[in-house]
Amino acid sequence: MLTVSLPPPFSYSLTMYQATDNLRTYLREAALPKMENDRAAPKMPAPSHKSHLNDLKVRPEVWRRLESIYILHEYCALEKTVTAWMDDHVPGTSLGIEDEDNETGDIFSIPCQETIFHIPYSAERRPNNILRQVALWRTVQRTLHVLYPDTSKWVFKLDDDNDLDRKILQHFTWTLPWLEYQGLSADDISRIERASVVVAFQPPWILSPQDIKEFARCRSFPAYRAPGNAFAIEDLRSEERAWAKLWDICVTKKTPWFVLTSYNQWVFGMFTQGWTAAFVTKVYEYNSFEPTIVELLTFWIASAMGISTFQCPKVPEPVHLPPAFVTPLGNVAHFEAPAISESNWDGKSMDAASSAGVFRSVSPVLSEDGLDERPIPVERLRNLDMDMVQSWKRTLCSSLGSPAISNRRAPLAEHVQDRGDWLV
């Protein structure tokens, strides 16, 4: 009888690793977990529809100088740039430290399902209001602190104390705590501000997938025109309001780098040195790979801090621009739509109605835009104005039965004050 000896049963043991055992692979595999809306959360808009709830308290302002918005992918291959930077700066071997920092509590908290990393998955549910929103910045913060110990004091700080829109938009700032500013020079503080990053977030029922797509597709910002101008914009579109809000936040903090997210979708951007233009990426989904959101956010912060060689592309801007500024509106600001104008002129008088038949000159320098004929000289306009006024007064007084008044012809010097180019 033939006897066959069989080998012992095959057995193996799977070793589970920490993120710090191979940080490069961990960040490359750490896609964000899905986050479900709470049952009590507002209903999501239909697919490919905007939410119509993104009613940010911003309006056209004379001091907001944003003009153009560029697609960053037309200037660089961002995905390849991020991957190359990760390969060069993030080690693929053990760092010899634990995942959690016992002093600060920083920890690699994003799970890697179906991988060898022992980071347990915990199902996250998005709360039903923005004030309790969960932010997953701990992994990026721990990554930067491990890779660059000089950043150990930098943190994500929630900044929304007095914001009019804090119920529908909040933002974190990657920066040094204010106490660390003590004793620093103005130049050092300026460098810290420019190295910081604003991360603004809104719930997905406010910033829907279509809303953030429209934000990323926006290519220009409307120029300000004073109320009374026929081309004045009374209100901004929702994507323009989002751009205006981010511009205001970043200018106030003097921080050109920003991120906008609903957690489900992410875009990354930066403003130019003169604050007249911006660059923005395409929209990335929460579970994006090659690169992951964690890789993108880590790279974006490293770029803002000058750790990577990636910089904002150069575009033509006016030279010697004064510092950009934002006028605080406070918590009691009113946002009333301006009255509809009947004139193309920014300086149109709101006192004289069109029924008076008066054409008013507002400046010796008259725009020829839209005019078929050469503008009438200012001196002729003044005389023409007075003739029209007297004719209108005679007509009005005649209709009221006051011939004595209608026949009065007072000298111009006695009854008309010449204030610059205005006749009052």
PDB file of N, CA, C and O in Angstrom, residues 241-282:
ATOM      1  N   ARG A 241     -20.908  84.690  -4.642  1.00  0.00           N
ATOM      2  CA  ARG A 241     -20.929  84.981  -3.207  1.00  0.00           C
ATOM      3  C   ARG A 241     -19.898  84.143  -2.469  1.00  0.00           C
ATOM      4  O   ARG A 241     -19.252  84.614  -1.525  1.00  0.00           O
ATOM      5  N   ALA A 242     -19.747  82.876  -2.896  1.00  0.00           N
ATOM      6  CA  ALA A 242     -18.738  82.026  -2.263  1.00  0.00           C
ATOM      7  C   ALA A 242     -17.336  82.570  -2.520  1.00  0.00           C
ATOM      8  O   ALA A 242     -16.493  82.594  -1.609  1.00  0.00           O
ATOM      9  N   TRP A 243     -17.073  83.030  -3.744  1.00  0.00           N
ATOM     10  CA  TRP A 243     -15.766  83.624  -4.044  1.00  0.00           C
ATOM     11  C   TRP A 243     -15.551  84.902  -3.248  1.00  0.00           C
ATOM     12  O   TRP A 243     -14.463  85.146  -2.720  1.00  0.00           O
ATOM     13  N   ALA A 244     -16.590  85.725  -3.163  1.00  0.00           N
ATOM     14  CA  ALA A 244     -16.474  86.966  -2.395  1.00  0.00           C
ATOM     15  C   ALA A 244     -16.201  86.665  -0.923  1.00  0.00           C
ATOM     16  O   ALA A 244     -15.377  87.334  -0.278  1.00  0.00           O
ATOM     17  N   LYS A 245     -16.871  85.657  -0.387  1.00  0.00           N
ATOM     18  CA  LYS A 245     -16.683  85.310   1.024  1.00  0.00           C
ATOM     19  C   LYS A 245     -15.261  84.834   1.279  1.00  0.00           C
ATOM     20  O   LYS A 245     -14.613  85.244   2.268  1.00  0.00           O
ATOM     21  N   LEU A 246     -14.760  83.961   0.416  1.00  0.00           N
ATOM     22  CA  LEU A 246     -13.401  83.465   0.594  1.00  0.00           C
ATOM     23  C   LEU A 246     -12.376  84.578   0.433  1.00  0.00           C
ATOM     24  O   LEU A 246     -11.391  84.643   1.176  1.00  0.00           O
ATOM     25  N   TRP A 247     -12.597  85.454  -0.533  1.00  0.00           N
ATOM     26  CA  TRP A 247     -11.682  86.586  -0.720  1.00  0.00           C
ATOM     27  C   TRP A 247     -11.647  87.453   0.537  1.00  0.00           C
ATOM     28  O   TRP A 247     -10.578  87.832   1.010  1.00  0.00           O
ATOM     29  N   ASP A 248     -12.819  87.728   1.089  1.00  0.00           N
ATOM     30  CA  ASP A 248     -12.889  88.559   2.291  1.00  0.00           C
ATOM     31  C   ASP A 248     -12.169  87.904   3.468  1.00  0.00           C
ATOM     32  O   ASP A 248     -11.429  88.554   4.215  1.00  0.00           O
ATOM     33  N   ILE A 249     -12.390  86.600   3.652  1.00  0.00           N
ATOM     34  CA  ILE A 249     -11.743  85.890   4.765  1.00  0.00           C
ATOM     35  C   ILE A 249     -10.227  85.894   4.595  1.00  0.00           C
ATOM     36  O   ILE A 249      -9.481  86.205   5.524  1.00  0.00           O
ATOM     37  N   CYS A 250      -9.783  85.547   3.392  1.00  0.00           N
ATOM     38  CA  CYS A 250      -8.342  85.436   3.158  1.00  0.00           C
ATOM     39  C   CYS A 250      -7.654  86.798   3.239  1.00  0.00           C
ATOM     40  O   CYS A 250      -6.552  86.904   3.781  1.00  0.00           O
ATOM     41  N   VAL A 251      -8.294  87.841   2.706  1.00  0.00           N
ATOM     42  CA  VAL A 251      -7.692  89.175   2.778  1.00  0.00           C
ATOM     43  C   VAL A 251      -7.622  89.643   4.223  1.00  0.00           C
ATOM     44  O   VAL A 251      -6.621  90.231   4.661  1.00  0.00           O
ATOM     45  N   THR A 252      -8.677  89.392   4.995  1.00  0.00           N
ATOM     46  CA  THR A 252      -8.667  89.783   6.402  1.00  0.00           C
ATOM     47  C   THR A 252      -7.524  89.119   7.150  1.00  0.00           C
ATOM     48  O   THR A 252      -6.866  89.741   7.997  1.00  0.00           O
ATOM     49  N   LYS A 253      -7.255  87.860   6.836  1.00  0.00           N
ATOM     50  CA  LYS A 253      -6.178  87.122   7.497  1.00  0.00           C
ATOM     51  C   LYS A 253      -4.841  87.269   6.780  1.00  0.00           C
ATOM     52  O   LYS A 253      -3.828  86.759   7.266  1.00  0.00           O
ATOM     53  N   LYS A 254      -4.870  87.940   5.598  1.00  0.00           N
ATOM     54  CA  LYS A 254      -3.662  88.104   4.783  1.00  0.00           C
ATOM     55  C   LYS A 254      -3.073  86.750   4.417  1.00  0.00           C
ATOM     56  O   LYS A 254      -1.856  86.555   4.381  1.00  0.00           O
ATOM     57  N   THR A 255      -3.964  85.809   4.141  1.00  0.00           N
ATOM     58  CA  THR A 255      -3.603  84.422   3.871  1.00  0.00           C
ATOM     59  C   THR A 255      -4.112  84.031   2.495  1.00  0.00           C
ATOM     60  O   THR A 255      -5.325  83.852   2.318  1.00  0.00           O
ATOM     61  N   PRO A 256      -3.264  83.919   1.475  1.00  0.00           N
ATOM     62  CA  PRO A 256      -3.752  83.680   0.104  1.00  0.00           C
ATOM     63  C   PRO A 256      -4.158  82.237  -0.195  1.00  0.00           C
ATOM     64  O   PRO A 256      -4.862  82.003  -1.170  1.00  0.00           O
ATOM     65  N   TRP A 257      -3.760  81.263   0.628  1.00  0.00           N
ATOM     66  CA  TRP A 257      -4.051  79.850   0.335  1.00  0.00           C
ATOM     67  C   TRP A 257      -5.367  79.449   1.003  1.00  0.00           C
ATOM     68  O   TRP A 257      -5.606  79.767   2.163  1.00  0.00           O
ATOM     69  N   PHE A 258      -6.206  78.696   0.267  1.00  0.00           N
ATOM     70  CA  PHE A 258      -7.506  78.312   0.835  1.00  0.00           C
ATOM     71  C   PHE A 258      -7.954  76.956   0.307  1.00  0.00           C
ATOM     72  O   PHE A 258      -7.455  76.442  -0.703  1.00  0.00           O
ATOM     73  N   VAL A 259      -8.929  76.394   1.017  1.00  0.00           N
ATOM     74  CA  VAL A 259      -9.597  75.147   0.637  1.00  0.00           C
ATOM     75  C   VAL A 259     -11.083  75.353   0.890  1.00  0.00           C
ATOM     76  O   VAL A 259     -11.463  75.978   1.889  1.00  0.00           O
ATOM     77  N   LEU A 260     -11.930  74.846   0.007  1.00  0.00           N
ATOM     78  CA  LEU A 260     -13.376  74.870   0.208  1.00  0.00           C
ATOM     79  C   LEU A 260     -13.893  73.451   0.095  1.00  0.00           C
ATOM     80  O   LEU A 260     -13.566  72.740  -0.862  1.00  0.00           O
ATOM     81  N   THR A 261     -14.719  73.023   1.065  1.00  0.00           N
ATOM     82  CA  THR A 261     -15.185  71.643   1.073  1.00  0.00           C
ATOM     83  C   THR A 261     -16.564  71.516   1.703  1.00  0.00           C
ATOM     84  O   THR A 261     -16.964  72.334   2.536  1.00  0.00           O
ATOM     85  N   SER A 262     -17.265  70.488   1.281  1.00  0.00           N
ATOM     86  CA  SER A 262     -18.490  70.048   1.944  1.00  0.00           C
ATOM     87  C   SER A 262     -18.259  68.691   2.598  1.00  0.00           C
ATOM     88  O   SER A 262     -19.211  68.042   3.013  1.00  0.00           O
ATOM     89  N   TYR A 263     -17.028  68.269   2.665  1.00  0.00           N
ATOM     90  CA  TYR A 263     -16.553  66.941   3.036  1.00  0.00           C
ATOM     91  C   TYR A 263     -16.708  65.982   1.856  1.00  0.00           C
ATOM     92  O   TYR A 263     -15.783  65.240   1.534  1.00  0.00           O
ATOM     93  N   ASN A 264     -17.844  66.008   1.204  1.00  0.00           N
ATOM     94  CA  ASN A 264     -18.041  65.111   0.059  1.00  0.00           C
ATOM     95  C   ASN A 264     -17.246  65.556  -1.160  1.00  0.00           C
ATOM     96  O   ASN A 264     -16.815  64.721  -1.958  1.00  0.00           O
ATOM     97  N   GLN A 265     -17.054  66.856  -1.332  1.00  0.00           N
ATOM     98  CA  GLN A 265     -16.265  67.396  -2.438  1.00  0.00           C
ATOM     99  C   GLN A 265     -15.286  68.435  -1.902  1.00  0.00           C
ATOM    100  O   GLN A 265     -15.578  69.117  -0.908  1.00  0.00           O
ATOM    101  N   TRP A 266     -14.151  68.553  -2.604  1.00  0.00           N
ATOM    102  CA  TRP A 266     -13.081  69.449  -2.173  1.00  0.00           C
ATOM    103  C   TRP A 266     -12.512  70.205  -3.367  1.00  0.00           C
ATOM    104  O   TRP A 266     -12.349  69.643  -4.452  1.00  0.00           O
ATOM    105  N   VAL A 267     -12.193  71.483  -3.153  1.00  0.00           N
ATOM    106  CA  VAL A 267     -11.421  72.250  -4.135  1.00  0.00           C
ATOM    107  C   VAL A 267     -10.316  72.995  -3.380  1.00  0.00           C
ATOM    108  O   VAL A 267     -10.483  73.369  -2.214  1.00  0.00           O
ATOM    109  N   PHE A 268      -9.196  73.206  -4.065  1.00  0.00           N
ATOM    110  CA  PHE A 268      -8.032  73.860  -3.474  1.00  0.00           C
ATOM    111  C   PHE A 268      -7.676  75.067  -4.338  1.00  0.00           C
ATOM    112  O   PHE A 268      -7.759  75.006  -5.565  1.00  0.00           O
ATOM    113  N   GLY A 269      -7.290  76.152  -3.696  1.00  0.00           N
ATOM    114  CA  GLY A 269      -6.993  77.345  -4.469  1.00  0.00           C
ATOM    115  C   GLY A 269      -6.079  78.306  -3.739  1.00  0.00           C
ATOM    116  O   GLY A 269      -5.729  78.110  -2.573  1.00  0.00           O
ATOM    117  N   MET A 270      -5.699  79.360  -4.467  1.00  0.00           N
ATOM    118  CA  MET A 270      -4.888  80.424  -3.872  1.00  0.00           C
ATOM    119  C   MET A 270      -5.120  81.715  -4.642  1.00  0.00           C
ATOM    120  O   MET A 270      -5.470  81.694  -5.823  1.00  0.00           O
ATOM    121  N   PHE A 271      -4.953  82.829  -3.942  1.00  0.00           N
ATOM    122  CA  PHE A 271      -5.042  84.144  -4.563  1.00  0.00           C
ATOM    123  C   PHE A 271      -3.643  84.641  -4.899  1.00  0.00           C
ATOM    124  O   PHE A 271      -2.669  84.280  -4.256  1.00  0.00           O
ATOM    125  N   THR A 272      -3.581  85.476  -5.925  1.00  0.00           N
ATOM    126  CA  THR A 272      -2.292  86.015  -6.359  1.00  0.00           C
ATOM    127  C   THR A 272      -1.817  87.088  -5.389  1.00  0.00           C
ATOM    128  O   THR A 272      -2.560  87.535  -4.507  1.00  0.00           O
ATOM    129  N   GLN A 273      -0.587  87.524  -5.573  1.00  0.00           N
ATOM    130  CA  GLN A 273       0.013  88.482  -4.654  1.00  0.00           C
ATOM    131  C   GLN A 273      -0.753  89.797  -4.603  1.00  0.00           C
ATOM    132  O   GLN A 273      -0.884  90.422  -3.548  1.00  0.00           O
ATOM    133  N   GLY A 274      -1.290  90.238  -5.744  1.00  0.00           N
ATOM    134  CA  GLY A 274      -2.044  91.485  -5.773  1.00  0.00           C
ATOM    135  C   GLY A 274      -3.516  91.323  -5.449  1.00  0.00           C
ATOM    136  O   GLY A 274      -4.261  92.303  -5.471  1.00  0.00           O
ATOM    137  N   TRP A 275      -3.969  90.085  -5.212  1.00  0.00           N
ATOM    138  CA  TRP A 275      -5.348  89.778  -4.838  1.00  0.00           C
ATOM    139  C   TRP A 275      -6.345  90.092  -5.958  1.00  0.00           C
ATOM    140  O   TRP A 275      -7.542  90.188  -5.703  1.00  0.00           O
ATOM    141  N   THR A 276      -5.891  90.228  -7.198  1.00  0.00           N
ATOM    142  CA  THR A 276      -6.803  90.499  -8.307  1.00  0.00           C
ATOM    143  C   THR A 276      -7.209  89.229  -9.047  1.00  0.00           C
ATOM    144  O   THR A 276      -8.123  89.270  -9.879  1.00  0.00           O
ATOM    145  N   ALA A 277      -6.535  88.124  -8.778  1.00  0.00           N
ATOM    146  CA  ALA A 277      -6.819  86.872  -9.493  1.00  0.00           C
ATOM    147  C   ALA A 277      -6.684  85.710  -8.521  1.00  0.00           C
ATOM    148  O   ALA A 277      -6.143  85.838  -7.418  1.00  0.00           O
ATOM    149  N   ALA A 278      -7.199  84.560  -8.952  1.00  0.00           N
ATOM    150  CA  ALA A 278      -7.131  83.345  -8.139  1.00  0.00           C
ATOM    151  C   ALA A 278      -6.929  82.147  -9.047  1.00  0.00           C
ATOM    152  O   ALA A 278      -7.261  82.183 -10.246  1.00  0.00           O
ATOM    153  N   PHE A 279      -6.381  81.088  -8.480  1.00  0.00           N
ATOM    154  CA  PHE A 279      -6.252  79.800  -9.151  1.00  0.00           C
ATOM    155  C   PHE A 279      -7.026  78.766  -8.344  1.00  0.00           C
ATOM    156  O   PHE A 279      -7.002  78.783  -7.111  1.00  0.00           O
ATOM    157  N   VAL A 280      -7.695  77.870  -9.031  1.00  0.00           N
ATOM    158  CA  VAL A 280      -8.507  76.866  -8.354  1.00  0.00           C
ATOM    159  C   VAL A 280      -8.364  75.533  -9.077  1.00  0.00           C
ATOM    160  O   VAL A 280      -8.198  75.473 -10.299  1.00  0.00           O
ATOM    161  N   THR A 281      -8.414  74.453  -8.303  1.00  0.00           N
ATOM    162  CA  THR A 281      -8.307  73.114  -8.877  1.00  0.00           C
ATOM    163  C   THR A 281      -9.675  72.627  -9.337  1.00  0.00           C
ATOM    164  O   THR A 281     -10.688  73.298  -9.160  1.00  0.00           O
ATOM    165  N   LYS A 282      -9.686  71.467  -9.920  1.00  0.00           N
ATOM    166  CA  LYS A 282     -10.949  70.800 -10.200  1.00  0.00           C
ATOM    167  C   LYS A 282     -11.545  70.305  -8.877  1.00  0.00           C
ATOM    168  O   LYS A 282     -10.910  70.402  -7.816  1.00  0.00           O
TER     169      LYS A 282
END
